[in-house]
């Protein structure tokens, strides 16, 4: 603005102590600068004049007022800049004294005086006194009548007063359009941005409410100390006094000490809670360390369409779950579908008398208490009914006693290492069933249980358990229609995994080599190893043919049981020791299965070379975190031996115990004889 308009005189008010004299001199180096201090840290007046006219400063001896005298065309002029704070009176005596020095006086400044005489919409006490003084004295006249000088309101508080001997031909304000032309910056719509931010936050939050009382994490005395620290910071920022700086520094050190003590006391309280001899109390206290927040959502994307309103989201979810829980379409030309449909109708349409008669004729007599005991045994994996009747094969793990995750991984690793020791290759196809538990076909399960000679009393009970199940979706108070569930196992119960693994008990039998089938609930891994007596090229051809034949059998099994396979998640890894990666083409339902270099199977990273590099690196990261906790507890509480053992068994020992399969692979084979 200065370079464009090149003004001769510049008046600045309310610079306070924030802008130093050095900064003003650097910015206005071509002007003579006269400055007066203010009565507060936000006041002050600055008056600058071009160096060409010989301007002489005047000693007014009044804060917030600065003036100089200049001679132009043999006439003496006095120019003054005055700032009057809102809570202080207008310096009328100083303004009258300027008129005694010269008859040509120009006064500019922020007087904070409002009166309708110079175009203000309101009037205050300072404006009334100034208007009365101007009418009685006739020494000055206001030149900028009705000129808007405030950005926050339509008022005139910055006045230009002159003696009757001076008349200004033009007096106006500079528009901000010129600033936009100079910098070519578009003004930011901050209020609009704030509204958009609040609307986005409102859509993002699933449930929100205004709290009646805020519960801060810090104590009341710490919050009081922090509030006093902010007061000292503002005081030093305005005064710049050395004593204020020392007081702020000492108070800051005291706050740091109190914060450290506060954290230490909280940690001591947590340790005392953890050190409780009651295991239940220990786990309730420690579970907060592993607690994960549920992810909220505010929109759903479906086939490129984004649903944002609660009604659209509820309708979308209703259609999705309705199609998921609807019974599959049966093929009446398929004998399995026909038998399962007839058996289900016979059991579901039976009267209560038929059910009671079947229970009376059955050798199994059970009550409601007996059913509770059976379900409890399922939850603790102590049910021996499957093992006694040889229902489940040895290839099935999960939800079965003595057949855990490590058992399945050990078995897979043993077969892989046997093939690699003979410098041969092995292929493992990892298969994932689509929405496994939700796709359970009820009539097919009942038909399999009948083939396993399950008593009709149990069949009646299971059919009754699956019937009349409904669900409703509630999203932000919007309810969907009732969805009838005719497919899938109930979520969250111990009955769910048991029913699913029984439904797939005959899956390993469809493949050529059942002992190389690894099934962990719904995770299926098929291992293929060629004959070591064949050439390398013939090995790949032979193993590719076997895999594709088994894929055809798997496709037929999935169609008969209405248990679809997720083709997009099917992958396979070729484990080998050769330099060149063997190329194998596996097809399922006309789609090629993607080959990977590594795969995470049951939380174990297995790469094609069985190097375990990624798995060991991931476990080291977890061990370092637990090691830091154990190290701190050992140094801070050397006598808490029980506490250290609990933390070790909870956070460290599981990671070491799960490394057993990888450690077995690094051992050299034992030679006999």
XYZ file of C-alpha atoms in Angstrom:
673
model
C 0.000 0.000 0.000
C 2.856 2.409 0.801
C 4.693 1.630 -2.430
C 1.513 2.103 -4.464
C 0.136 5.336 -2.920
C 3.435 6.853 -1.658
C 1.903 8.821 1.263
C 3.736 11.760 2.863
C 2.415 11.199 6.398
C 1.444 7.885 8.031
C -0.408 7.567 11.346
C -0.483 4.241 13.222
C -2.328 3.464 16.459
C -2.492 0.512 18.867
C 0.834 -1.064 17.918
C 1.586 -1.543 21.597
C 4.701 -3.374 22.698
C 4.324 -6.146 20.117
C 5.957 -4.145 17.288
C 9.351 -2.779 18.253
C 10.938 0.468 17.081
C 13.528 -1.505 15.152
C 10.845 -3.258 13.121
C 9.098 0.015 12.292
C 12.378 1.616 11.193
C 13.177 -1.355 8.954
C 9.769 -1.246 7.271
C 9.535 2.562 7.008
C 13.201 3.352 6.425
C 12.407 6.324 4.128
C 10.384 8.149 6.803
C 11.135 10.078 9.963
C 9.427 8.219 12.802
C 7.935 9.786 15.940
C 6.456 7.502 18.573
C 4.641 7.855 21.887
C 4.092 5.079 24.427
C 0.636 4.075 25.551
C -1.059 3.826 28.911
C -1.399 0.060 28.411
C 0.403 -2.661 26.474
C -2.005 -2.346 23.524
C -1.906 1.441 23.104
C 0.577 3.874 21.697
C 0.719 6.183 18.687
C 3.188 6.382 15.793
C 3.466 9.262 13.333
C 5.804 9.116 10.340
C 6.628 11.819 7.804
C 8.655 11.816 4.645
C 12.263 12.929 5.013
C 11.965 15.715 2.417
C 10.032 18.218 4.566
C 11.866 19.374 7.672
C 9.587 18.066 10.444
C 10.258 18.961 14.074
C 8.732 16.881 16.916
C 6.646 18.592 19.580
C 7.000 17.822 23.286
C 3.405 17.220 24.326
C 4.156 15.183 27.454
C 1.010 13.115 26.964
C 0.814 9.333 26.516
C -0.888 8.007 23.386
C -0.266 11.378 21.680
C 2.457 12.329 19.220
C 2.790 15.460 17.034
C 5.270 17.296 14.816
C 5.554 20.735 13.214
C 6.343 21.318 9.546
C 6.575 24.411 7.317
C 4.981 24.187 3.868
C 4.868 27.241 1.573
C 5.754 29.626 4.383
C 2.924 28.324 6.553
C 3.308 26.325 9.747
C 1.306 23.124 10.101
C 0.912 20.838 13.108
C 0.027 17.178 12.549
C -0.910 14.977 15.514
C -1.811 11.326 16.013
C -3.910 10.558 19.093
C -5.165 7.261 20.455
C -7.832 7.280 23.171
C -8.502 3.880 24.834
C -12.169 2.956 25.392
C -11.908 3.289 29.187
C -10.072 6.663 29.164
C -11.405 10.162 28.373
C -10.586 12.033 25.174
C -7.512 14.303 25.688
C -9.380 17.566 25.023
C -6.763 19.706 26.832
C -4.005 18.362 24.596
C -6.085 19.058 21.506
C -6.706 22.647 22.695
C -2.997 23.188 23.361
C -2.152 22.253 19.770
C -4.331 25.094 18.530
C -2.179 27.582 20.462
C 0.971 26.443 18.629
C -0.425 26.914 15.130
C -3.638 27.891 13.451
C -3.259 25.044 10.944
C -3.752 21.790 12.867
C -4.642 18.300 11.588
C -5.494 15.631 14.165
C -5.992 11.983 13.181
C -6.424 8.933 15.344
C -8.629 6.357 16.994
C -10.672 8.241 19.593
C -13.271 5.468 20.228
C -15.956 8.183 20.313
C -19.374 7.453 18.776
C -21.993 10.085 17.959
C -24.585 10.581 15.204
C -23.033 13.957 14.324
C -20.249 12.192 12.394
C -22.284 9.276 11.057
C -22.320 6.704 13.877
C -25.428 4.613 14.440
C -24.988 4.748 18.226
C -23.613 7.117 20.845
C -21.364 6.600 23.871
C -20.191 8.835 26.705
C -16.944 9.826 24.968
C -18.813 10.760 21.805
C -21.262 12.969 23.697
C -18.428 14.848 25.453
C -16.491 15.294 22.194
C -19.587 16.575 20.344
C -20.328 19.121 23.097
C -16.703 20.311 23.091
C -16.687 20.770 19.306
C -19.933 22.787 19.400
C -18.795 25.058 22.250
C -15.208 25.730 21.162
C -15.517 25.936 17.343
C -11.803 25.108 17.130
C -12.011 21.927 15.053
C -14.245 20.373 12.445
C -14.589 16.701 11.521
C -13.656 16.023 7.887
C -14.557 12.312 7.512
C -18.251 12.520 8.327
C -20.018 9.167 7.690
C -16.842 7.367 6.569
C -16.718 3.720 7.744
C -13.440 3.119 9.584
C -14.186 -0.225 11.279
C -14.240 -3.705 9.762
C -16.396 -5.180 12.519
C -19.237 -2.630 12.446
C -20.622 0.263 10.401
C -19.253 3.013 12.612
C -16.780 5.908 12.505
C -14.362 5.846 15.428
C -11.193 6.928 13.540
C -11.632 10.682 13.094
C -9.869 13.401 11.105
C -10.142 16.818 12.763
C -8.844 20.090 11.282
C -8.983 23.753 12.192
C -11.356 26.031 10.213
C -8.405 27.337 8.210
C -7.944 23.915 6.542
C -10.484 22.275 4.273
C -9.871 18.819 2.793
C -11.070 18.339 -0.757
C -11.290 14.552 -0.487
C -11.303 12.146 2.450
C -11.993 8.424 1.986
C -10.880 4.893 2.784
C -8.937 2.512 0.601
C -10.898 -0.498 -0.613
C -9.679 -4.046 -0.093
C -10.170 -4.774 -3.787
C -6.841 -3.110 -4.451
C -5.195 -5.558 -2.045
C -6.686 -8.488 -3.940
C -5.369 -7.079 -7.211
C -1.920 -6.664 -5.701
C -1.570 -10.124 -4.109
C -4.100 -12.042 -6.221
C -5.202 -14.075 -3.178
C -8.782 -15.205 -2.780
C -10.182 -14.473 0.681
C -10.757 -17.590 2.775
C -14.307 -18.262 3.889
C -13.395 -19.273 7.424
C -16.944 -19.256 8.738
C -18.082 -21.506 5.897
C -15.136 -23.815 6.533
C -16.067 -23.992 10.221
C -19.644 -24.938 9.367
C -18.430 -27.655 6.988
C -16.062 -28.977 9.645
C -18.834 -29.163 12.245
C -21.145 -30.938 9.787
C -18.391 -33.448 8.919
C -17.725 -34.087 12.597
C -21.418 -34.576 13.213
C -21.626 -37.171 10.436
C -18.430 -38.858 11.612
C -19.526 -39.349 15.203
C -21.936 -42.254 15.625
C -23.295 -41.122 19.000
C -22.634 -37.756 20.558
C -24.078 -35.821 23.483
C -23.168 -32.793 25.530
C -21.537 -33.688 28.812
C -22.962 -32.018 31.883
C -19.632 -32.241 33.703
C -16.182 -32.664 32.221
C -13.903 -35.148 33.913
C -10.323 -34.115 33.173
C -7.438 -36.534 33.474
C -5.475 -34.083 35.620
C -6.311 -33.251 39.192
C -7.841 -29.938 40.264
C -4.649 -28.482 41.723
C -2.687 -29.266 38.523
C -5.334 -27.564 36.416
C -5.140 -24.522 38.699
C -1.345 -24.448 38.343
C -1.580 -24.649 34.545
C -4.107 -21.827 34.515
C -1.774 -19.671 36.595
C 1.081 -20.554 34.223
C -0.931 -19.193 31.281
C -1.483 -16.010 33.250
C 2.263 -15.639 33.832
C 2.962 -16.298 30.150
C 0.616 -13.518 29.048
C 2.042 -11.178 31.646
C 5.635 -11.755 30.513
C 4.645 -11.505 26.851
C 3.336 -8.004 27.435
C 5.817 -6.685 29.994
C 9.104 -8.371 28.950
C 10.406 -7.822 32.472
C 13.181 -9.982 33.902
C 11.345 -10.654 37.147
C 8.315 -11.932 35.224
C 10.561 -14.239 33.204
C 12.157 -15.678 36.358
C 8.762 -16.144 37.989
C 7.435 -17.947 34.882
C 10.495 -20.203 34.685
C 10.323 -21.228 38.351
C 6.594 -21.874 38.091
C 7.124 -23.995 34.976
C 9.710 -26.138 36.783
C 7.291 -26.641 39.654
C 4.576 -27.780 37.239
C 6.937 -30.251 35.565
C 7.805 -31.718 38.945
C 4.147 -32.019 39.938
C 3.233 -33.653 36.611
C 6.004 -36.195 37.032
C 4.816 -36.979 40.556
C 1.226 -37.263 39.328
C 2.168 -39.791 36.629
C 4.293 -41.746 39.079
C 1.432 -41.957 41.571
C -0.946 -43.172 38.858
C 1.545 -45.834 37.828
C 1.999 -46.944 41.437
C -1.755 -47.262 41.835
C -1.948 -49.308 38.636
C 0.856 -51.613 39.793
C -0.802 -52.115 43.166
C -4.008 -53.111 41.382
C -2.120 -55.514 39.123
C -0.239 -57.046 42.052
C -3.504 -58.188 43.616
C -3.347 -61.961 44.337
C -6.795 -62.456 42.781
C -6.320 -63.523 39.099
C -9.741 -62.165 38.116
C -8.837 -58.733 39.457
C -5.505 -58.927 37.626
C -7.106 -59.573 34.237
C -9.743 -56.863 34.727
C -6.955 -54.367 35.338
C -4.648 -55.513 32.529
C -7.311 -55.826 29.827
C -7.333 -52.042 29.387
C -3.840 -52.347 27.843
C -5.128 -54.536 24.990
C -8.538 -52.942 24.566
C -9.227 -51.835 21.000
C -11.851 -49.288 20.076
C -14.530 -50.312 17.623
C -14.379 -48.506 14.306
C -17.335 -46.219 13.587
C -18.640 -45.367 10.133
C -20.739 -42.593 8.648
C -21.211 -43.872 5.090
C -21.360 -47.115 3.091
C -20.135 -47.619 -0.456
C -21.981 -50.186 -2.587
C -21.362 -50.698 -6.302
C -19.942 -47.194 -6.625
C -22.880 -45.589 -4.781
C -22.230 -43.836 -1.465
C -24.973 -43.987 1.170
C -24.658 -41.252 3.800
C -28.093 -40.759 5.373
C -29.213 -43.151 8.146
C -32.216 -44.282 6.093
C -30.044 -45.221 3.110
C -27.521 -46.997 5.336
C -30.239 -49.038 7.077
C -31.846 -50.015 3.750
C -28.467 -51.001 2.304
C -27.604 -53.139 5.328
C -31.056 -54.681 5.320
C -30.727 -55.800 1.695
C -27.216 -57.106 2.342
C -28.078 -59.223 5.382
C -31.341 -60.384 3.843
C -29.453 -61.858 0.888
C -26.809 -63.313 3.211
C -29.187 -65.100 5.585
C -31.606 -66.319 2.916
C -31.592 -70.076 2.359
C -29.829 -71.190 -0.845
C -31.747 -72.195 -3.934
C -32.008 -75.983 -4.074
C -31.505 -78.139 -7.145
C -34.192 -80.823 -7.157
C -32.147 -82.849 -9.634
C -29.478 -83.220 -6.950
C -30.126 -86.161 -4.623
C -28.426 -84.470 -1.652
C -30.669 -81.398 -1.906
C -33.782 -83.561 -2.184
C -32.936 -85.731 0.852
C -31.937 -82.756 2.984
C -35.112 -80.850 2.059
C -37.401 -83.796 2.923
C -35.663 -84.502 6.238
C -35.799 -80.852 7.278
C -39.515 -80.588 6.490
C -40.287 -83.777 8.423
C -38.460 -82.575 11.524
C -39.588 -78.950 11.393
C -43.260 -79.778 10.736
C -43.490 -82.476 13.405
C -45.887 -81.910 16.252
C -44.862 -81.766 19.885
C -46.358 -85.215 20.473
C -44.060 -86.721 17.854
C -41.094 -85.013 19.455
C -42.048 -86.243 22.924
C -42.585 -89.751 21.551
C -39.146 -89.723 19.918
C -37.588 -88.581 23.158
C -39.356 -91.306 25.138
C -38.259 -94.053 22.751
C -34.694 -92.788 22.632
C -32.006 -94.238 24.851
C -30.843 -90.688 25.571
C -32.770 -89.097 28.410
C -31.811 -85.474 28.983
C -33.313 -82.464 30.677
C -32.694 -78.751 30.357
C -29.894 -79.047 32.904
C -28.277 -81.789 30.805
C -28.296 -79.501 27.763
C -26.596 -76.756 29.775
C -23.878 -79.185 30.839
C -23.345 -80.302 27.232
C -22.995 -76.717 26.028
C -20.563 -75.931 28.841
C -18.434 -78.909 27.832
C -18.385 -77.600 24.270
C -17.129 -74.251 25.513
C -14.275 -75.847 27.479
C -13.435 -78.294 24.644
C -14.065 -81.281 26.931
C -16.883 -82.856 24.934
C -15.857 -86.425 24.099
C -18.823 -87.347 21.913
C -17.029 -86.502 18.661
C -13.866 -88.328 19.684
C -15.641 -91.478 20.862
C -17.597 -91.805 17.612
C -14.600 -90.847 15.404
C -16.605 -88.070 13.770
C -13.726 -85.648 13.277
C -10.620 -86.590 11.361
C -7.082 -85.966 12.548
C -6.695 -83.293 9.867
C -9.160 -81.025 11.707
C -7.933 -78.610 14.387
C -9.492 -75.796 16.336
C -12.176 -75.974 19.044
C -10.896 -79.476 19.808
C -8.842 -80.481 22.864
C -5.133 -81.167 22.221
C -5.446 -79.969 18.596
C -4.617 -76.285 18.762
C -3.033 -73.838 16.333
C 0.505 -75.013 17.073
C -0.487 -78.606 16.419
C -1.707 -77.769 12.939
C 1.306 -75.566 12.128
C 3.728 -78.229 13.423
C 2.129 -80.842 11.203
C 2.308 -78.592 8.138
C 5.920 -77.592 8.816
C 6.972 -81.204 9.269
C 5.615 -82.186 5.864
C 7.164 -79.141 4.183
C 10.632 -79.721 5.619
C 10.595 -83.384 4.589
C 10.106 -82.373 0.974
C 12.713 -79.590 1.063
C 15.358 -81.889 2.552
C 15.248 -83.913 -0.648
C 15.722 -80.729 -2.738
C 12.191 -81.084 -4.025
C 9.376 -78.575 -4.158
C 6.056 -78.420 -2.335
C 2.922 -76.470 -3.137
C 0.438 -75.338 -0.510
C -2.943 -74.048 -1.660
C -4.629 -71.825 0.913
C -8.425 -71.825 0.602
C -10.853 -69.505 2.342
C -14.582 -70.202 2.531
C -16.831 -67.249 1.825
C -18.537 -66.032 5.020
C -18.010 -69.464 6.503
C -20.261 -69.447 9.569
C -22.972 -67.319 7.954
C -23.244 -69.715 4.984
C -24.015 -72.820 7.048
C -26.781 -74.779 5.315
C -29.169 -76.066 7.994
C -30.826 -78.959 6.083
C -27.424 -80.221 4.908
C -26.120 -80.249 8.490
C -29.152 -82.223 9.710
C -28.692 -84.735 6.865
C -25.036 -85.281 7.804
C -25.935 -85.731 11.466
C -28.497 -88.351 10.479
C -25.848 -90.214 8.466
C -23.676 -90.128 11.595
C -26.511 -91.875 13.491
C -27.332 -88.876 15.618
C -30.451 -89.614 17.746
C -33.675 -87.994 16.614
C -34.028 -86.345 20.004
C -30.927 -84.277 19.246
C -32.065 -83.616 15.685
C -35.392 -82.262 16.927
C -33.602 -80.013 19.383
C -31.149 -78.646 16.760
C -33.935 -77.972 14.237
C -35.923 -76.163 16.903
C -32.800 -74.184 17.789
C -32.340 -72.987 14.191
C -35.988 -72.040 13.650
C -37.690 -68.700 14.288
C -34.473 -66.671 14.362
C -34.763 -63.011 13.375
C -32.534 -59.950 13.505
C -33.056 -56.188 13.306
C -30.569 -53.464 12.351
C -30.455 -50.351 14.535
C -28.409 -47.409 13.232
C -28.736 -44.036 14.965
C -32.266 -44.817 16.081
C -33.427 -45.993 12.629
C -34.714 -49.585 12.699
C -34.918 -51.928 9.746
C -37.565 -54.544 9.073
C -37.207 -57.900 10.759
C -34.881 -60.194 8.814
C -35.659 -63.896 9.048
C -32.473 -65.959 9.409
C -32.707 -69.272 7.566
C -28.985 -69.786 7.131
C -25.835 -69.613 9.213
C -24.877 -70.468 12.775
C -25.608 -68.146 15.708
C -22.773 -65.728 16.336
C -20.937 -65.631 19.655
C -21.949 -69.059 20.967
C -19.779 -72.108 21.558
C -22.257 -74.112 19.481
C -21.234 -72.239 16.325
C -17.675 -73.601 15.763
C -18.697 -77.115 16.812
C -21.515 -77.218 14.291
C -19.274 -75.860 11.551
C -16.437 -78.358 12.010
C -18.956 -81.223 12.147
C -20.499 -79.964 8.915
C -17.069 -80.222 7.217
C -16.013 -83.525 8.763
C -16.088 -85.272 5.356
C -14.137 -82.556 3.505
C -10.668 -84.216 3.764
C -12.056 -87.428 2.274
C -12.685 -85.918 -1.157
C -8.981 -85.266 -1.823
C -6.441 -87.781 -3.060
C -4.062 -87.577 -0.074
C -6.085 -86.969 3.073
C -3.063 -86.865 5.384
C -1.821 -83.724 3.621
C -5.063 -81.843 4.174
C -4.837 -79.274 6.966
C -8.129 -77.883 8.214
C -8.418 -75.372 11.040
C -12.122 -74.587 11.460
C -12.709 -72.624 8.196
C -9.032 -72.310 7.093
C -8.114 -75.007 4.586
C -4.544 -75.693 3.433
C -3.763 -78.391 0.840
C -0.147 -79.557 0.596
C 1.184 -81.257 -2.527
C 4.609 -82.880 -2.831
C 5.661 -84.654 -6.037
C 7.617 -87.866 -6.233
C 11.333 -87.340 -5.640
C 12.167 -89.909 -8.335
C 10.759 -87.759 -11.153
C 12.632 -85.104 -13.076
C 12.136 -81.488 -12.155
C 10.006 -80.643 -15.211
C 7.850 -83.728 -14.733
C 7.435 -82.873 -11.053
C 5.782 -79.542 -11.867
C 3.524 -81.128 -14.514
C 2.507 -83.969 -12.206
C 1.762 -81.725 -9.237
C -0.172 -79.239 -11.387
C -2.426 -82.004 -12.698
C -3.159 -83.302 -9.188
C -3.986 -79.850 -7.851
C -6.385 -79.005 -10.681
C -8.166 -82.354 -10.242
C -8.644 -81.621 -6.545
C -9.949 -78.153 -7.382
C -12.691 -79.777 -9.464
C -13.593 -82.024 -6.516
C -13.626 -79.031 -4.170
C -15.928 -77.141 -6.516
C -18.370 -80.055 -6.589
C -18.235 -80.406 -2.792
C -18.925 -76.686 -2.309
C -21.937 -76.859 -4.648
C -23.410 -79.918 -2.917
C -23.037 -78.383 0.551
C -23.913 -74.813 -0.527
C -20.704 -73.619 1.117
C -19.122 -71.266 -1.455
C -15.391 -70.630 -1.651
C -13.977 -67.109 -1.810
C -12.063 -67.219 -5.088
C -10.530 -63.788 -4.562
C -8.749 -64.944 -1.395
C -7.488 -68.260 -2.728
C -3.678 -68.213 -2.990
C -0.853 -70.699 -3.228
C 2.862 -70.679 -2.428
C 5.562 -72.858 -3.995
C 8.141 -73.806 -1.351
C 11.486 -74.641 -2.931
C 15.259 -74.209 -2.713
C 15.991 -73.636 -6.381
C 17.109 -70.349 -7.900
C 14.264 -70.097 -10.389
C 10.717 -70.038 -9.082
C 8.658 -72.940 -10.477
C 5.686 -71.840 -12.558
C 2.427 -73.618 -11.840
C -1.045 -72.734 -13.121
C -3.977 -73.564 -10.850
C -7.564 -72.876 -11.915
C -10.733 -72.819 -9.815
C -14.075 -72.202 -11.536
C -12.316 -70.757 -14.570
C -10.266 -68.278 -12.519
C -6.518 -68.585 -12.033
C -5.356 -68.656 -8.424
C -2.714 -66.057 -7.626
C 0.747 -67.248 -6.629
C 2.438 -65.533 -3.677
C 5.959 -65.522 -2.253
C 4.746 -65.541 1.341
C 1.525 -66.232 3.209
C 0.330 -65.642 6.760
C -1.156 -68.949 7.898
C -2.636 -69.000 11.411
C -0.522 -65.940 12.369
C 2.695 -67.560 11.036
C 4.501 -65.865 8.147
C 5.655 -68.661 5.817
C 7.717 -67.527 2.815
C 8.727 -69.651 -0.153
C 12.210 -70.338 1.303
C 10.970 -70.980 4.857
C 13.407 -68.371 6.113
C 10.971 -67.080 8.791
C 12.573 -63.670 8.441
C 9.304 -61.737 8.428
C 7.822 -63.805 11.235
C 10.866 -63.395 13.483
C 10.983 -59.655 12.791
C 7.309 -59.264 13.730
C 7.787 -61.261 16.913
C 10.872 -59.257 17.887
C 8.821 -56.065 17.734
C 6.262 -57.555 20.123
C 8.981 -58.915 22.417
C 10.745 -55.558 22.619
C 7.579 -53.916 23.918
C 7.045 -56.547 26.594
C 10.757 -56.495 27.446
C 10.591 -52.752 28.131
C 7.702 -53.304 30.551
C 9.461 -56.178 32.308
C 12.684 -54.204 32.576
C 10.910 -51.283 34.183
C 9.046 -53.529 36.639
C 12.257 -55.356 37.530
C 14.109 -52.105 38.281
C 11.262 -50.302 40.022
C 9.820 -53.255 41.933
C 12.567 -55.837 42.511
C 10.567 -57.679 45.188
C 7.403 -58.107 43.095
C 8.340 -61.559 41.828
C 4.742 -62.726 41.365
C 3.903 -59.611 39.368
C 6.898 -60.109 37.077
C 5.934 -63.740 36.480
C 2.392 -62.754 35.558
C 3.535 -60.150 33.056
C 6.067 -62.565 31.591
C 3.512 -65.340 31.156
C 0.976 -62.881 29.728
C 3.024 -60.799 27.274
C 6.320 -62.616 26.656
C 5.945 -66.364 27.007
C 3.195 -66.747 24.346
C 5.500 -65.214 21.705
C 8.350 -67.523 22.694
C 6.105 -70.572 22.843
C 4.715 -69.983 19.363
C 8.244 -70.027 17.921
C 8.475 -73.778 18.437
C 7.652 -74.718 14.798
C 10.274 -72.351 13.367
C 12.903 -73.568 15.835
C 12.267 -77.166 14.811
C 12.978 -76.293 11.163
C 16.446 -74.933 11.973
C 17.533 -78.128 13.677
C 19.621 -80.546 11.647
C 18.129 -83.988 10.933
C 19.118 -86.833 13.237
C 21.075 -89.615 11.553
C 20.556 -93.163 12.817
C 23.094 -95.923 12.254
